[in-house]
Amino acid sequence: MNKFLRCDNFKEANKKATEIFEKENINVYIFEFRDFANPNYPYYYVTTNKRIVHTDDKTVEIIKHFNPEN
């Protein structure tokens, strides 16, 4: 089951990712997005996919990974 949730701050993203991980015990990733036009206001996506396709006007990186094997 793929999940893809947008969050406005890291606290909200971490909460949602923790809920998904504890309920389903699957890999969950938190990605941070920063627009080049407004880099001081990042937003976050919680997803069960390891990769995300994004446009060239953003930087994206995985900032947290919940792994059921650890």
PDB file of C-alpha atoms in Angstrom:
ATOM      1  CA  MET A   1       0.000   0.000   0.000  1.00  0.00           C
ATOM      2  CA  ASN A   2       1.529   3.313  -1.089  1.00  0.00           C
ATOM      3  CA  LYS A   3       1.127   6.351   1.104  1.00  0.00           C
ATOM      4  CA  PHE A   4       1.913   9.923   0.042  1.00  0.00           C
ATOM      5  CA  LEU A   5       1.069  12.671   2.535  1.00  0.00           C
ATOM      6  CA  ARG A   6       2.102  16.332   2.435  1.00  0.00           C
ATOM      7  CA  CYS A   7       2.925  18.087   5.713  1.00  0.00           C
ATOM      8  CA  ASP A   8       3.739  21.723   6.427  1.00  0.00           C
ATOM      9  CA  ASN A   9       6.273  21.041   9.181  1.00  0.00           C
ATOM     10  CA  PHE A  10       8.599  18.297  10.360  1.00  0.00           C
ATOM     11  CA  LYS A  11       6.715  17.679  13.601  1.00  0.00           C
ATOM     12  CA  GLU A  12       3.529  16.822  11.701  1.00  0.00           C
ATOM     13  CA  ALA A  13       5.461  14.673   9.191  1.00  0.00           C
ATOM     14  CA  ASN A  14       7.222  12.753  11.948  1.00  0.00           C
ATOM     15  CA  LYS A  15       3.922  12.106  13.740  1.00  0.00           C
ATOM     16  CA  LYS A  16       2.236  10.755  10.591  1.00  0.00           C
ATOM     17  CA  ALA A  17       5.262   8.650   9.648  1.00  0.00           C
ATOM     18  CA  THR A  18       5.402   7.151  13.143  1.00  0.00           C
ATOM     19  CA  GLU A  19       1.697   6.288  13.009  1.00  0.00           C
ATOM     20  CA  ILE A  20       2.068   4.540   9.635  1.00  0.00           C
ATOM     21  CA  PHE A  21       5.195   2.684  10.745  1.00  0.00           C
ATOM     22  CA  GLU A  22       3.704   1.467  14.016  1.00  0.00           C
ATOM     23  CA  LYS A  23       0.430   0.416  12.388  1.00  0.00           C
ATOM     24  CA  GLU A  24       1.798  -1.304   9.262  1.00  0.00           C
ATOM     25  CA  ASN A  25       5.460  -2.052  10.122  1.00  0.00           C
ATOM     26  CA  ILE A  26       6.734  -1.050   6.658  1.00  0.00           C
ATOM     27  CA  ASN A  27       9.448   1.282   5.366  1.00  0.00           C
ATOM     28  CA  VAL A  28       8.394   4.917   5.713  1.00  0.00           C
ATOM     29  CA  TYR A  29      10.378   7.906   4.438  1.00  0.00           C
ATOM     30  CA  ILE A  30      10.183  11.605   5.208  1.00  0.00           C
ATOM     31  CA  PHE A  31      11.334  13.834   2.361  1.00  0.00           C
ATOM     32  CA  GLU A  32      12.124  17.523   2.758  1.00  0.00           C
ATOM     33  CA  PHE A  33      11.278  19.755  -0.216  1.00  0.00           C
ATOM     34  CA  ARG A  34      12.689  23.257  -0.668  1.00  0.00           C
ATOM     35  CA  ASP A  35      11.670  25.546  -3.506  1.00  0.00           C
ATOM     36  CA  PHE A  36      14.542  27.564  -4.981  1.00  0.00           C
ATOM     37  CA  ALA A  37      12.254  30.605  -4.975  1.00  0.00           C
ATOM     38  CA  ASN A  38      11.539  30.239  -1.235  1.00  0.00           C
ATOM     39  CA  PRO A  39      14.207  28.026   0.418  1.00  0.00           C
ATOM     40  CA  ASN A  40      13.502  29.184   3.986  1.00  0.00           C
ATOM     41  CA  TYR A  41      10.112  27.463   4.095  1.00  0.00           C
ATOM     42  CA  PRO A  42      10.495  23.727   3.509  1.00  0.00           C
ATOM     43  CA  TYR A  43       7.601  21.307   3.375  1.00  0.00           C
ATOM     44  CA  TYR A  44       7.592  17.569   3.855  1.00  0.00           C
ATOM     45  CA  TYR A  45       6.183  14.429   2.317  1.00  0.00           C
ATOM     46  CA  VAL A  46       5.650  11.171   4.162  1.00  0.00           C
ATOM     47  CA  THR A  47       5.721   8.218   1.804  1.00  0.00           C
ATOM     48  CA  THR A  48       6.319   4.495   1.607  1.00  0.00           C
ATOM     49  CA  ASN A  49       8.230   4.968  -1.659  1.00  0.00           C
ATOM     50  CA  LYS A  50      12.005   5.281  -1.594  1.00  0.00           C
ATOM     51  CA  ARG A  51      12.054   7.624  -4.583  1.00  0.00           C
ATOM     52  CA  ILE A  52      10.088  10.713  -5.508  1.00  0.00           C
ATOM     53  CA  VAL A  53       9.960  12.468  -8.875  1.00  0.00           C
ATOM     54  CA  HIS A  54      10.207  16.229  -8.540  1.00  0.00           C
ATOM     55  CA  THR A  55      10.595  19.287 -10.732  1.00  0.00           C
ATOM     56  CA  ASP A  56      13.902  21.073 -11.329  1.00  0.00           C
ATOM     57  CA  ASP A  57      12.925  24.089  -9.230  1.00  0.00           C
ATOM     58  CA  LYS A  58      13.172  22.146  -5.953  1.00  0.00           C
ATOM     59  CA  THR A  59      15.725  20.334  -3.846  1.00  0.00           C
ATOM     60  CA  VAL A  60      14.611  17.109  -2.240  1.00  0.00           C
ATOM     61  CA  GLU A  61      16.280  14.854   0.294  1.00  0.00           C
ATOM     62  CA  ILE A  62      15.349  12.018   2.611  1.00  0.00           C
ATOM     63  CA  ILE A  63      15.655  13.299   6.157  1.00  0.00           C
ATOM     64  CA  LYS A  64      14.274  10.310   8.057  1.00  0.00           C
ATOM     65  CA  HIS A  65      13.713   6.634   7.337  1.00  0.00           C
ATOM     66  CA  PHE A  66      11.705   4.224   9.474  1.00  0.00           C
ATOM     67  CA  ASN A  67      12.986   0.707   8.812  1.00  0.00           C
ATOM     68  CA  PRO A  68      11.171  -2.368  10.185  1.00  0.00           C
ATOM     69  CA  GLU A  69      14.390  -4.432  10.049  1.00  0.00           C
ATOM     70  CA  ASN A  70      16.130  -2.316  12.706  1.00  0.00           C
TER      71      ASN A  70
END
